[in-house]
Each structure stands twice: as C-alpha cells, then as structure tokens.
Amino acid sequence: MSTKRYRNESLSSGFNGEGAIAGASDGAFIRSYYGYENQAGALGSREPIEEQRRRLPAFGHRAQLLYAIETHPVVIVIGEPGSGKSTQLPQYLYEAGWAANGKAIGCTQPRRIAAAMLAQRVSQEMGVEIGTTVGYSVRFSDACSPETTRIKYLTDGTLIRECLADPLLSAYSVVMVDEAQDRTIATDMLLALLKKILCRRKGDLRVVISSASLDAERFKTYFDACYSADGPPGTGSVAILSISGRQFPVDSHYLTKPCENYLVASIEAVMKIHAREPAGDILVFLPGKDDIGQAVAETHEHARRENRLDTLMITSLSAGLSTDEQRRAFDPAPPGQRKVVYSTNVAETSVTIDGVVYVVDCGFVKQRVFDPASGLDHLVTRAISKSSAVQRAGRAGRTQPGKVYRLYTSEAFSSGLFARHDVPEICRLSLAPMAMTLKALGVDNLVRFDYFQSPPPELLSQALEHLASLGALEPQSTALTPGFGLYLAELPLDSMLGACLLNGVAKYKCAREAIAAVAMLAVGGDPFVMPNGQCSEAGADKRDFMVVEGDVLTLVNVLIAYQETPARVRSQWCDLHFLNSRMLDQADRISRQLGGLLAKMGYLRELCLSCGRDFTRLQRCLVSGLFANAARLEADGTSYRLVRGGSVMWVHPSSVLFQATPKPVFVVFVEAMQTTKLYMRSLTAIDPNWLTEAAPHYFSAE
DNA sequence: GAGCACTGC
C-alpha cells in the first residue's frame, strides 16, 4: 500500500478544518437516534443551544440566504456535510417571517429516518413540542397539525402525495428540497413539479434546493428556463449560495498495483491499520452482506492467530439488521480496543458512526438495474462513482483529521472506470410508478414532460406498455382508466402488486388474502429465521406453514396466523415458530394501511371477504397482476423459461418449491434476481389457462 | 443447492 501523502483535491477544497468544533451537525443529530447524544453531540453539551446554532457554518450565511430568498424565487444552496443547512435554513426562514401568513415551510428528505430526526432536533432547538410548530410527516407516522405546524419535515414521496390533493402546494410558502444530489426518482419528480408550480403561483412560492455536490449550474439552468419564458428577461431568477462544511482533512492512500480480491485486501488493510496507526475506529465499505459476513469471520480468525483478539471490536452494519444488531456498530469500543465496522452503503449517507478515523473503501457497490427488454430487475456489483468515493472518504474526517485507504490505484481512479456521478435512478429503474403518479397529477404526455433529466425512451415506453397491459391505461388516450388506473396510482405499491390487490378485492373476492399477500411481498425478505443449532426445529415449523401452491400462499398463511394471534403474545408466538416478528409487524401495519385506503375507495363491504380454503381464487388473483412474470418448466424438470421473452430462469433456493418434485409446470414469480444464475423469487404455481384469462391481449401470440 | 445494495408512498 502506498504511504505517499496524497490529499484529494475535491476533499480538501472548501473544507474548513481549522477551528472546527464538535457540536451540532446533521451527523450528531442522526447519531442521537442511537442514543449517544451525550457524547460530544450537541444535545448533551453544556453550551446553550443558541450558542451552538451560532457556531454552525450556516449561521455566517444567514443574512445572505435571507436576502437571496427575498429576491429570488429559486435559491440553490451547496452545503458540505456538517454545515447545518438542514436544521438551520428552515429556522432562519421561520424567524424571518416566511411562515407568518399561516403557510408552512416544508423541507423534504429522501429518507424517513432523516425527516423524523431532523424534526426532533429542530423542535428541541426551538424549545417546542414536536407536532406543534415543528412537525414531520412520513409513511405510518404523521406528527403535524395543519393549524400550528410551520416547519414541516417530510419525505419527498409524501410531498408528491400531497400534490395529488393540493396540486399547487398552496399550504407552503417555501419548499426546501434537501439532499438533491441523491437524485432519487421522487426528488427528480418533485423538482419538475415545483418548476411547474412556481410558474403558476406567480411569485408567492419560494424553492430552496439543497445539494452537497457542486453541480449547482445544472439546477440553475433547469429553473432559469422557467423564467425566460414568462418572467423578466436576463438573470435574477435563480441564486446560488455556497456554505462550507465542518470537516477535517482526509489523506487518501491508494494501492500501488491493483488488488485481485477486495475482500482479502480489505482485511489486510484493517490488520495493517490496527498494527501501525494510532487510536481511531475503522469503517470498511463492502458491497454486500455475504462479503461482510466473511470479512467479520476472517478478521476474527486473523486477530485470534495474532493473539490480538482482545484489542479489536469487530462489528457489521447493513440495513437488514435489527435495531439491536445495528446498535453494536454504534457502541463505542471498550477502553483499549479499536472498533472495526464492516458496512454496506448504509454508512455512506444514511447513518453516521462516531469516532471513525480510518476508512477502507473497496471501490464497489451493489446497485439495482432494470432491463426494459425483459422487464426484470437485476442486482449488479459495479465500480462506485467518484462522488461516492469522496463521500466515503469524508466519513473519516468527521471528528478529527483522518485517512482513507482506497483498494484501487490512483490511475484507475482517474480513469473512466469510476464515473463522475452515479447514474440517477430515473435512468436505471422501472418508471411504472413514476408514470402512474404523473398521470394522476394530470401530466398527459410523458414523452414531452419537462423532466429535470429525461429518462431513456425505452424505459418510458416499457412503463407505458406495462401499465397498459395491466389495464391501468385507456387503449387510445393513454389516460389512467377511471376506476382501476386511478386507484392503482393511489396505492403505495408496485404496479403489479397493486393490480393483484385491486383485482383480489373487486374481482376475486379474496380481499383478506390479497391484502396479506401484497403486504408480505411489499415488506420483502424471508420471515423464517434459521437460528444456528436449531435449524431442524425451525425447518419443521416452516413446513407447518408451507403449501405446495408456492411461496406467496405460504406467506399469506404466516401473516394471517400472526394476525389471528392476540397482539400481546405475538412476539412470543414468533419466537416459538422461528418467525421474524419485526417483519410481520411491518406487514401487519401495511395491511392495515391498505385496508384503510381500499375502504376510502369504496370497497368497505368487500374488505372482509375471504376465499377460505379455495386457494385457486387467490392464485388467479395473483396471476391477474403478475402474468408478465410467468414461466414454464423446461423438459429437464428443473429450469424454467419466461413465457414472454424466453430467458432461462431457476427457482431460487429460498423458495418452498426449490425442493419440490415434480415441479409445477407453470409459475408466476414476484421478482427476478441475477446472481450466478437468473433466479425467480416468491413463486406461485398456476394453471396456464389463467394467463389467457387474465391477459388475453398479452398472450395472444402464444 | 444459493445467499437482499438502498430507499419510499
């Protein structure tokens, strides 16, 4: 490993190392969620809150920001992490009277946890109860009151939903779109909707776009175009502001020659840091859970052989872990020990781990991509972007100067192998949900819509064809069909699952089972836990719920049994049957939310209908939404072939049909996964006649 | 006989 001192320019530029103090920051704030607010965080500090607020970099820009927003309908704020932009800007606007007219200042976040935590933090800073002046609104949790809430944190998805009821967002005087560099589909949609709304509201709405990256010009160009048409010519519509962050310098170290195996290299790097570097925790970025598990085991083994096990605290972090399991990664190492956290991308933006001084970056990430030709999702491991590398490195400099060890050469990093930015979601995911929402908002022509970034035409046409095949679009006008299409757009579900649900309720009269099925599938994952040493007992319990019709019916059995268990003993019941109670609780909440939405759509009477033991009704209901994912057994008796498109597919080993012999001749699946083979997950055995019944047009050529 | 990155309404 090269020890040449190399300071990454994009990291050191604009970073304010000198004079930086540990105090209130976005990071300290997120950390407080895990209960560590007393460690150098703002909340436990003796310093009065007002004093802490004044020390934030954002405070020095207060007047400048307020002037900019007074004189410009759109302000773009480039803020480094730790600048205080997310917590302070809305407060400055509130203090300056932007909410005095009874309207609210909205601040959107891509993630629920960030919205809730920011609201928590800001309500404390302002000394008010959460849900009064300061509130938040995310799925399943609404701490807002329309009468009193003036600063409102919400996810961008929630604000888009609010657009459906209030297309001009008339309840807001200012909308701040935070973390715009993430470029989620929801953020992209919101930018486009806000541009339209700005033109209609004639100057009484302000938009603040807050982004960590430096491509402010792109945001400016997009919103400037809005004003060249019907506003005064020339400049004056969009202002750009830059707020430096609170970040210590991070020295970058590259490999002198490429490594063959990033897993081996990362463990070596950890052991070297541990042997040679002064105190400070190590954060290692790996692409997936399996890598992390292996790394934990091998690091353990290395440390044991070197007789240094008592000097290392080895932890892992990924989104799938329970809160208790995650907590260990945030626990401080005991005295005399150094903590190592092997993490997926969650640690890149979503959470901040205190005390990290060294970052090891393998240079890879797992990303979902959608193939419009087959209509299938794939999970691929690919090289990270340069901005992602900078973000990962920055994690080493939150509390003191740090070091990043990059497991690739500096030549490779400068080459085209690492893209400048990540491919935004609108260019790599299925656009069916976006297309439905835009249609529901009255956007007729999705091809000529003024996107922040235009999606690839093949993704857009695939989405429209897909929605048409489900019966959500009128054949000629491509408007949403009055009942089905509009309802589908209102459901917080993937379009295929939404179609299963609506047909299950209205057509197949099995609302109870249909709701249970889509709720379980929406949560995702495997409800059956296999504890070490108790695999045979756990396997026996799994068999109690298993049915030959496949995974989805098995999931329905599990959730209905859970729901029939009295609430106070559900958790013990789950332990007894080796089930993941967190997952079932989440599925139960989703099923209740869906029930409420269906009742509002006028299906109150149908809601209690059940198909009982008549499973075929539920199977036909599933086919009505999943027919595009139909596969037929090949002559070999194990592999399948997609009915439309012809890809060869395999039953995923997690499926209850994996061991079944003989296998069903026809199946529908919920998702495809490409790893060593193209696997089908969440299967249901079907009768091929149901395919033509559900979608005669779709299978007419067969 | 393999293994789910991460969000969100």
XYZ file of C-alpha atoms (C1' of nucleotides) in Angstrom:
711
model
C 0.000 0.000 0.000
C 1.329 3.388 -0.942
C 2.056 5.602 2.007
C 2.582 8.641 -0.168
C 0.763 11.547 1.343
C -1.933 12.421 -1.104
C -4.650 14.858 -0.454
C -7.641 14.530 -2.670
C -8.385 17.945 -4.094
C -12.100 17.630 -4.104
C -11.955 16.621 -0.479
C -9.708 19.339 0.858
C -11.142 22.182 -1.168
C -13.727 24.128 0.719
C -13.257 22.098 3.858
C -12.965 24.028 6.994
C -10.596 22.067 9.185
C -9.185 24.807 11.394
C -11.318 25.960 14.233
C -13.948 23.337 13.657
C -15.625 22.167 16.825
C -17.590 19.080 17.585
C -21.106 20.246 18.088
C -24.485 20.312 16.490
C -24.415 18.955 12.976
C -26.503 16.699 10.808
C -24.276 13.846 11.862
C -24.534 14.474 15.588
C -28.222 14.613 15.078
C -28.625 11.283 13.318
C -26.330 9.768 15.891
C -28.674 10.849 18.644
C -31.210 8.376 17.279
C -28.987 5.645 18.523
C -28.903 7.151 21.943
C -25.469 8.702 22.010
C -26.465 12.314 22.251
C -24.283 12.759 25.299
C -21.010 12.030 23.578
C -19.679 15.247 22.139
C -23.044 15.687 20.492
C -24.935 18.903 20.770
C -27.706 17.655 22.982
C -25.565 16.705 25.929
C -23.266 19.665 25.716
C -23.355 22.359 28.368
C -23.254 25.045 25.711
C -26.636 26.746 25.296
C -28.441 25.727 22.126
C -28.468 29.291 20.859
C -24.680 29.435 21.153
C -24.272 26.157 19.300
C -26.503 27.380 16.496
C -24.393 30.487 16.066
C -21.241 28.408 15.684
C -22.559 26.467 12.709
C -21.119 27.442 9.315
C -24.650 28.154 8.068
C -25.011 30.982 10.588
C -22.412 33.091 8.780
C -24.591 32.924 5.670
C -27.873 33.745 7.374
C -28.313 37.279 6.053
C -27.068 36.323 2.614
C -29.538 33.454 2.434
C -32.485 35.532 3.591
C -31.647 38.245 1.092
C -31.327 35.706 -1.701
C -34.675 34.161 -0.938
C -36.332 37.559 -0.651
C -35.188 38.455 -4.128
C -35.174 35.103 -5.957
C -37.899 32.510 -6.364
C -35.296 29.734 -6.510
C -32.190 29.503 -4.352
C -29.660 26.741 -4.727
C -27.636 26.022 -1.622
C -24.471 23.993 -1.864
C -23.690 22.818 1.628
C -20.982 20.461 2.811
C -21.876 17.887 5.450
C -21.943 19.440 8.889
C -22.796 22.912 7.659
C -26.122 22.844 9.463
C -28.140 23.567 6.343
C -30.879 21.006 7.044
C -31.554 22.151 10.589
C -30.825 25.892 10.320
C -32.183 27.079 6.984
C -35.830 26.294 7.820
C -35.413 28.041 11.183
C -33.925 31.156 9.584
C -36.863 31.283 7.197
C -39.296 30.860 10.080
C -37.599 33.582 12.126
C -37.701 35.911 9.131
C -41.452 35.537 8.934
C -41.856 33.221 5.967
C -44.484 31.245 7.859
C -46.301 34.277 9.268
C -49.068 34.055 6.699
C -50.318 30.751 8.088
C -48.367 28.804 5.494
C -45.686 26.266 6.218
C -42.013 25.898 5.393
C -41.560 22.395 4.022
C -38.246 20.552 3.960
C -38.073 17.268 2.076
C -35.667 14.375 2.668
C -35.146 11.193 0.648
C -35.264 9.019 3.788
C -37.883 8.705 6.519
C -35.406 8.497 9.367
C -33.768 11.766 8.348
C -37.106 13.588 8.217
C -38.130 12.365 11.661
C -34.755 13.014 13.266
C -34.392 16.500 11.811
C -37.825 17.446 13.121
C -36.851 16.095 16.519
C -33.653 18.102 16.562
C -35.207 21.344 15.352
C -38.099 21.150 17.808
C -35.537 20.820 20.600
C -33.544 23.761 19.292
C -36.703 25.854 19.205
C -37.900 24.578 22.558
C -41.244 23.372 21.262
C -43.104 20.088 21.444
C -42.785 18.010 18.283
C -46.007 18.122 16.267
C -46.735 21.724 17.204
C -44.685 24.444 15.468
C -42.253 21.850 14.165
C -43.510 18.547 12.810
C -42.845 15.807 10.342
C -44.847 13.599 8.045
C -43.642 10.242 6.730
C -45.415 6.990 5.932
C -47.018 5.497 9.071
C -46.062 8.488 11.140
C -47.616 11.923 10.999
C -46.612 14.383 13.701
C -48.096 17.530 12.218
C -51.031 19.773 12.800
C -52.253 21.907 9.905
C -53.195 24.699 12.329
C -49.890 25.046 14.156
C -47.092 23.312 12.214
C -44.941 25.903 10.458
C -41.739 23.961 9.856
C -42.541 20.598 8.374
C -40.015 17.883 7.548
C -41.280 15.228 5.183
C -40.058 12.668 2.679
C -40.164 13.768 -0.939
C -42.588 10.896 -1.604
C -45.012 12.314 0.961
C -44.896 15.777 -0.603
C -45.637 14.265 -4.018
C -48.676 12.565 -2.441
C -49.728 15.942 -1.055
C -49.596 17.293 -4.602
C -52.384 14.876 -5.528
C -54.729 16.628 -3.072
C -53.272 20.137 -3.397
C -51.676 20.480 -6.856
C -50.290 23.972 -6.216
C -48.957 23.073 -2.749
C -50.830 26.123 -1.501
C -50.175 25.174 2.139
C -46.479 26.057 1.697
C -44.716 29.387 1.362
C -41.285 27.754 0.951
C -40.301 24.254 -0.098
C -36.726 23.178 0.532
C -35.638 20.080 -1.385
C -32.784 18.675 0.665
C -30.169 16.121 -0.453
C -30.997 16.772 -4.086
C -27.690 15.192 -5.136
C -29.163 11.781 -4.258
C -31.288 12.084 -7.406
C -33.972 9.629 -6.377
C -36.923 9.371 -8.740
C -39.058 11.141 -6.129
C -36.611 14.071 -5.922
C -36.459 14.355 -9.709
C -40.251 14.362 -9.912
C -40.514 16.954 -7.174
C -38.083 19.287 -8.956
C -40.185 19.078 -12.112
C -43.456 19.592 -10.239
C -42.049 22.572 -8.322
C -40.922 24.176 -11.552
C -44.476 23.945 -12.882
C -45.979 25.202 -9.628
C -43.564 28.170 -9.485
C -44.829 29.374 -12.835
C -48.452 29.133 -11.703
C -48.095 30.636 -8.222
C -46.790 33.939 -9.602
C -44.093 34.639 -7.098
C -45.634 33.641 -3.785
C -43.729 30.371 -3.538
C -40.035 30.040 -2.850
C -37.992 26.962 -3.625
C -34.682 26.130 -1.981
C -32.678 23.308 -3.496
C -30.020 21.981 -1.237
C -27.337 19.708 -2.534
C -23.957 18.533 -1.336
C -22.319 18.268 -4.730
C -21.065 21.036 -6.899
C -23.347 20.767 -9.912
C -25.353 23.837 -8.969
C -25.249 25.057 -12.547
C -27.413 22.201 -13.671
C -30.138 23.086 -11.176
C -29.799 26.738 -12.150
C -30.111 26.092 -15.861
C -33.202 23.980 -15.312
C -35.045 26.569 -13.236
C -33.781 29.559 -15.241
C -35.556 28.208 -18.307
C -38.824 28.582 -16.420
C -38.373 32.323 -16.179
C -37.015 33.104 -19.606
C -40.457 32.281 -20.975
C -42.793 34.486 -18.949
C -40.594 36.322 -16.487
C -38.326 39.310 -16.916
C -35.505 38.552 -19.353
C -31.979 38.014 -18.130
C -30.836 36.833 -14.718
C -32.354 37.278 -11.314
C -34.481 34.183 -11.000
C -32.036 31.703 -9.528
C -29.430 32.443 -6.865
C -26.592 30.136 -5.868
C -25.142 30.057 -2.369
C -22.260 28.034 -1.022
C -21.842 27.065 2.621
C -18.599 25.462 3.684
C -18.845 22.457 5.944
C -17.287 21.325 9.125
C -14.952 18.627 8.002
C -11.377 17.708 8.770
C -8.891 16.892 6.022
C -8.651 13.279 4.933
C -5.473 11.878 3.426
C -6.005 9.426 0.588
C -3.884 6.327 0.150
C -4.118 4.244 -2.990
C -2.807 0.818 -3.839
C 0.356 0.869 -5.933
C -0.937 -2.028 -8.024
C -4.491 -3.323 -8.471
C -5.650 -5.952 -5.990
C -7.110 -9.245 -7.102
C -9.563 -9.720 -4.292
C -11.061 -6.766 -2.487
C -12.168 -8.910 0.428
C -8.644 -10.176 1.143
C -7.256 -6.683 0.572
C -9.712 -5.046 2.943
C -8.928 -7.480 5.758
C -5.195 -6.901 5.183
C -5.754 -3.145 5.285
C -7.661 -3.415 8.548
C -4.928 -5.503 10.172
C -2.219 -3.096 8.966
C -4.061 -0.055 10.259
C -4.611 -1.787 13.542
C -0.922 -2.669 13.858
C 0.587 0.636 12.762
C -1.840 3.526 13.199
C -2.781 5.482 16.319
C -6.151 5.045 18.010
C -9.311 5.566 15.968
C -12.067 3.346 14.607
C -12.091 1.806 11.132
C -15.034 1.847 8.739
C -14.846 -0.598 5.818
C -17.168 -0.299 2.818
C -18.068 -3.616 1.169
C -20.760 -4.283 -1.449
C -22.920 -6.921 0.220
C -23.927 -8.893 3.249
C -22.115 -12.064 2.268
C -18.836 -10.160 1.896
C -19.415 -8.573 5.273
C -20.098 -11.877 6.984
C -16.961 -13.395 5.504
C -14.855 -10.378 6.413
C -16.062 -10.460 10.019
C -15.234 -14.157 10.319
C -11.792 -13.851 8.715
C -10.803 -10.754 10.663
C -11.740 -12.627 13.797
C -9.552 -15.524 12.697
C -6.595 -13.232 11.843
C -6.816 -11.459 15.179
C -7.040 -14.767 17.017
C -3.932 -16.108 15.280
C -2.010 -12.944 16.079
C -3.273 -13.171 19.635
C -4.829 -9.716 19.401
C -8.496 -10.600 19.692
C -8.863 -8.573 22.881
C -7.748 -5.393 21.101
C -10.363 -5.442 18.332
C -14.105 -4.989 18.428
C -15.415 -6.411 15.150
C -18.906 -5.301 14.065
C -21.040 -5.171 10.934
C -23.742 -2.876 9.647
C -26.382 -3.275 6.964
C -29.959 -2.156 6.583
C -31.440 -5.613 7.055
C -30.197 -5.977 10.620
C -32.494 -5.463 13.579
C -32.062 -2.311 15.663
C -30.325 -4.322 18.378
C -27.869 -5.858 15.931
C -27.213 -2.443 14.383
C -26.644 -0.841 17.763
C -23.399 -2.782 18.277
C -21.840 -0.971 15.328
C -22.602 2.339 17.040
C -21.478 1.283 20.514
C -18.120 2.780 21.435
C -15.275 0.268 21.708
C -14.315 -0.635 25.275
C -11.141 1.063 26.576
C -8.023 -0.300 24.896
C -9.941 -1.664 21.920
C -10.307 -0.447 18.376
C -13.667 -0.819 16.628
C -13.941 -2.110 13.059
C -17.250 -1.706 11.243
C -17.772 -3.688 8.054
C -20.646 -1.917 6.341
C -22.681 -1.736 3.156
C -23.525 1.581 1.584
C -25.839 2.500 4.510
C -22.874 4.121 6.230
C -22.172 6.282 3.159
C -25.100 8.668 3.633
C -27.912 7.254 5.740
C -26.161 6.949 9.094
C -23.054 8.413 10.724
C -20.819 6.381 13.008
C -18.993 8.421 15.577
C -15.250 8.046 16.109
C -14.275 6.823 12.641
C -10.760 7.974 11.735
C -9.879 5.402 9.063
C -11.971 4.421 6.063
C -11.232 1.418 3.858
C -13.051 1.679 0.521
C -13.200 -1.421 -1.699
C -14.459 0.699 -4.602
C -17.554 -1.385 -5.347
C -21.261 -1.130 -4.666
C -24.303 -3.280 -5.390
C -26.886 -1.472 -7.442
C -30.266 -2.368 -8.828
C -30.735 -2.021 -12.559
C -33.851 -2.657 -14.576
C -33.820 -4.281 -18.003
C -36.726 -2.896 -20.027
C -36.422 -5.670 -22.642
C -37.266 -8.446 -20.180
C -38.996 -6.252 -17.599
C -36.732 -7.762 -14.937
C -34.625 -6.248 -12.174
C -31.002 -7.198 -11.697
C -28.658 -6.588 -8.818
C -25.155 -5.897 -10.093
C -21.847 -5.198 -8.374
C -20.137 -2.283 -10.076
C -17.430 0.326 -9.504
C -18.563 3.278 -7.405
C -18.655 6.831 -8.743
C -16.049 9.454 -7.903
C -18.573 11.438 -5.871
C -19.372 8.302 -3.921
C -15.664 7.763 -3.254
C -15.379 11.330 -1.944
C -18.427 10.789 0.265
C -16.997 7.548 1.675
C -13.637 9.184 2.355
C -15.334 12.095 4.107
C -16.601 9.656 6.733
C -13.044 9.532 8.111
C -12.913 13.261 8.836
C -15.970 13.956 10.938
C -14.274 14.364 14.324
C -10.551 14.726 13.554
C -8.188 14.500 10.565
C -8.463 11.027 9.051
C -7.174 8.650 6.405
C -8.843 6.733 3.601
C -7.306 3.574 2.163
C -8.672 3.006 -1.292
C -8.319 -0.534 -2.579
C -7.598 0.598 -6.132
C -4.813 2.522 -7.821
C -4.878 6.284 -8.291
C -4.551 5.621 -12.050
C -7.699 3.511 -12.006
C -9.474 6.202 -10.016
C -8.602 8.887 -12.557
C -9.545 6.639 -15.467
C -13.020 6.220 -16.905
C -13.631 3.200 -14.688
C -15.086 5.427 -11.991
C -17.887 7.595 -13.358
C -18.103 11.170 -12.104
C -21.526 10.667 -10.565
C -23.904 7.777 -10.008
C -26.414 7.027 -12.719
C -29.584 8.684 -11.393
C -32.493 6.383 -10.626
C -34.613 7.789 -13.425
C -32.149 6.238 -15.880
C -31.901 2.782 -14.349
C -35.155 1.790 -12.598
C -38.626 0.835 -13.745
C -40.598 4.002 -14.402
C -44.063 2.480 -13.995
C -44.673 4.040 -10.554
C -43.495 7.461 -11.715
C -45.594 7.255 -14.871
C -48.705 6.465 -12.859
C -48.164 9.300 -10.400
C -47.513 11.853 -13.143
C -50.647 10.733 -14.971
C -52.639 11.030 -11.752
C -51.290 14.583 -11.423
C -52.634 15.404 -14.864
C -49.471 15.118 -16.937
C -50.832 13.651 -20.181
C -47.762 13.454 -22.354
C -44.951 11.743 -20.508
C -42.630 11.934 -23.510
C -42.728 15.701 -23.709
C -42.810 16.379 -19.965
C -40.196 18.861 -18.755
C -38.060 16.443 -16.685
C -35.086 17.584 -14.671
C -33.343 14.832 -16.600
C -35.142 12.979 -19.368
C -35.408 9.226 -18.799
C -34.212 6.856 -21.541
C -37.074 6.452 -24.057
C -37.029 2.659 -23.783
C -37.635 2.833 -20.037
C -40.552 5.187 -20.547
C -42.201 3.169 -23.286
C -41.732 -0.035 -21.304
C -43.501 1.592 -18.345
C -46.446 2.698 -20.508
C -46.773 -0.701 -22.185
C -46.601 -2.408 -18.835
C -49.316 -0.196 -17.339
C -51.489 -0.665 -20.412
C -51.168 -4.441 -20.163
C -52.389 -4.283 -16.560
C -55.446 -2.319 -17.673
C -54.360 0.900 -15.982
C -54.303 2.986 -19.169
C -57.030 3.694 -21.730
C -56.162 1.997 -25.027
C -56.176 5.145 -27.182
C -55.678 8.194 -24.995
C -53.172 6.588 -22.566
C -55.017 8.324 -19.731
C -55.461 6.381 -16.491
C -58.580 4.228 -16.614
C -61.250 5.880 -14.430
C -61.574 3.262 -11.694
C -58.706 0.799 -11.818
C -55.925 3.068 -13.109
C -56.651 5.915 -10.730
C -56.865 3.592 -7.749
C -53.651 1.879 -8.805
C -51.888 5.259 -8.824
C -53.133 5.943 -5.304
C -51.866 2.708 -3.790
C -48.434 2.805 -2.179
C -47.447 -0.375 -4.013
C -45.562 -1.584 -7.028
C -47.929 -1.647 -10.019
C -48.030 -5.437 -10.326
C -48.804 -5.928 -6.644
C -51.334 -3.101 -6.755
C -53.091 -4.839 -9.639
C -53.188 -8.107 -7.675
C -54.715 -6.254 -4.746
C -57.406 -4.370 -6.670
C -58.420 -7.469 -8.620
C -58.360 -9.562 -5.471
C -60.749 -7.167 -3.776
C -63.081 -6.305 -6.644
C -62.982 -9.360 -8.885
C -61.854 -12.441 -6.996
C -63.457 -11.527 -3.659
C -60.487 -12.578 -1.563
C -59.546 -9.220 -0.031
C -58.238 -10.743 3.188
C -55.710 -12.990 1.458
C -54.843 -10.471 -1.269
C -54.035 -7.796 1.292
C -51.938 -10.270 3.292
C -50.063 -11.345 0.162
C -49.140 -7.866 -1.085
C -48.312 -6.650 2.426
C -45.842 -9.503 2.909
C -44.372 -9.019 -0.552
C -44.079 -5.260 -0.056
C -42.058 -5.805 3.101
C -39.856 -8.314 1.284
C -37.364 -10.675 2.801
C -37.753 -14.038 4.435
C -39.991 -14.257 7.535
C -38.470 -17.592 8.532
C -35.389 -17.259 10.696
C -32.934 -20.129 10.944
C -31.071 -19.801 14.231
C -27.778 -21.663 14.422
C -28.133 -25.020 16.117
C -31.918 -25.065 15.863
C -32.207 -25.484 12.111
C -34.148 -28.729 12.309
C -36.774 -27.309 14.696
C -37.040 -24.129 12.654
C -37.335 -26.161 9.454
C -40.151 -28.215 10.940
C -42.027 -25.053 11.850
C -41.547 -23.642 8.388
C -43.077 -26.822 6.975
C -46.216 -26.177 9.053
C -46.907 -23.036 7.033
C -45.623 -24.299 3.670
C -48.072 -25.129 0.906
C -47.446 -26.738 -2.481
C -49.001 -23.738 -4.228
C -45.800 -21.851 -3.509
C -44.164 -19.045 -1.559
C -46.832 -16.367 -1.762
C -49.548 -18.615 -0.326
C -47.113 -19.701 2.370
C -46.530 -16.029 3.257
C -50.281 -15.460 3.393
C -50.629 -18.362 5.833
C -47.940 -16.898 8.049
C -49.361 -13.365 8.172
C -52.944 -14.491 8.745
C -51.821 -16.791 11.557
C -49.875 -13.862 13.034
C -52.879 -11.570 12.795
C -55.090 -14.176 14.478
C -52.691 -14.303 17.420
C -53.580 -11.845 20.223
C -51.356 -8.776 19.959
C -49.821 -9.139 23.411
C -48.414 -12.616 22.712
C -47.424 -12.097 19.077
C -43.776 -11.588 19.838
C -43.500 -14.862 21.838
C -45.545 -16.604 19.158
C -42.969 -15.502 16.579
C -40.068 -16.778 18.688
C -41.848 -20.088 19.161
C -42.369 -20.537 15.416
C -38.971 -19.125 14.333
C -40.511 -16.119 12.627
C -39.168 -12.580 12.213
C -41.584 -10.550 14.320
C -40.279 -7.190 13.098
C -41.097 -8.168 9.549
C -44.560 -9.467 10.429
C -45.339 -6.362 12.455
C -44.392 -4.209 9.472
C -46.546 -6.357 7.155
C -49.446 -6.030 9.585
C -49.136 -2.231 9.557
C -49.021 -2.162 5.775
C -52.069 -4.422 5.547
C -53.992 -2.086 7.835
C -52.924 0.958 5.816
C -54.018 -0.766 2.589
C -57.338 -1.716 4.184
C -57.923 1.927 5.052
C -57.138 3.083 1.521
C -59.411 0.432 -0.016
C -62.227 1.458 2.311
C -61.843 5.057 1.105
C -62.069 3.804 -2.473
C -65.466 2.338 -1.664
C -64.512 -1.292 -1.048
C -65.559 -1.330 2.597
C -68.003 -4.195 2.108
C -65.532 -6.321 0.123
C -62.774 -5.936 2.693
C -63.897 -8.770 4.944
C -64.290 -11.273 2.098
C -62.025 -14.295 2.237
C -61.518 -17.189 -0.139
C -61.117 -19.571 2.784
C -59.607 -22.832 1.579
C -60.404 -22.056 -2.069
C -56.793 -21.229 -2.901
C -57.403 -21.114 -6.665
C -59.197 -17.802 -6.251
C -56.111 -16.305 -4.650
C -53.867 -17.877 -7.272
C -55.959 -16.402 -10.093
C -55.858 -13.056 -8.335
C -52.038 -13.217 -8.246
C -51.909 -14.143 -11.939
C -54.046 -11.090 -12.744
C -51.158 -8.831 -11.707
C -48.097 -10.993 -12.235
C -48.876 -12.534 -15.645
C -45.881 -10.826 -17.243
C -43.683 -12.827 -14.849
C -44.947 -16.232 -15.991
C -42.519 -19.082 -16.608
C -42.876 -22.613 -17.948
C -40.975 -25.690 -16.804
C -38.386 -26.977 -19.260
C -38.030 -30.621 -20.287
C -35.194 -31.100 -17.759
C -37.742 -30.756 -14.966
C -35.758 -28.103 -13.029
C -35.195 -24.986 -15.111
C -37.919 -22.670 -16.386
C -38.313 -20.371 -19.351
C -40.009 -16.960 -19.245
C -43.236 -17.287 -21.280
C -42.705 -13.922 -22.985
C -39.073 -13.256 -23.855
C -37.728 -16.751 -23.284
C -34.983 -16.150 -20.680
C -33.948 -19.327 -18.849
C -34.714 -18.994 -15.147
C -34.254 -21.030 -11.981
C -36.147 -21.499 -8.742
C -34.337 -19.589 -6.023
C -33.086 -21.868 -3.219
C -35.091 -19.855 -0.681
C -38.339 -20.910 -2.387
C -40.594 -23.588 -0.935
C -40.696 -25.014 -4.479
C -36.911 -25.389 -4.644
C -37.025 -28.999 -3.479
C -40.450 -29.834 -4.880
C -40.603 -32.796 -7.263
C -42.216 -32.780 -9.657
C -42.208 -29.024 -10.054
C -45.305 -27.136 -11.216
C -45.378 -26.760 -14.995
C -46.354 -23.090 -14.857
C -45.453 -20.486 -12.222
C -45.613 -16.729 -11.751
C -42.914 -15.001 -9.718
C -42.704 -11.615 -7.999
C -39.063 -10.765 -8.607
C -36.116 -11.973 -10.595
C -32.563 -11.906 -9.338
C -29.383 -12.330 -11.320
C -26.519 -13.809 -9.343
C -24.784 -16.948 -10.550
C -27.991 -17.766 -12.404
C -31.182 -15.877 -13.182
C -33.374 -16.772 -10.220
C -37.122 -16.398 -9.636
C -38.200 -15.442 -6.125
C -41.629 -15.622 -4.454
C -43.271 -18.201 -6.710
C -46.846 -19.325 -7.149
C -47.920 -22.434 -9.067
C -50.582 -21.624 -11.643
C -52.799 -23.094 -14.352
C -51.758 -21.724 -17.785
C -55.407 -21.079 -18.652
C -55.434 -18.364 -16.014
C -52.819 -16.473 -18.012
C -55.033 -16.076 -21.057
C -57.970 -15.354 -18.768
C -56.043 -12.536 -17.052
C -54.405 -11.002 -20.127
C -55.780 -12.345 -23.418
C -54.134 -9.500 -25.376
C -50.779 -10.147 -23.762
C -50.629 -13.838 -24.627
C -52.455 -13.664 -27.971
C -49.334 -14.707 -29.876
C -48.846 -17.871 -27.818
C -28.046 -26.280 -3.506
C -27.706 -20.277 -3.003
C -27.383 -16.203 -0.437
C -31.144 -8.969 -0.426
C -27.442 -2.820 -2.050
C -30.712 1.045 -0.527
C -34.961 3.940 -0.332
C -40.235 5.251 -0.439
C -45.923 6.486 -0.883
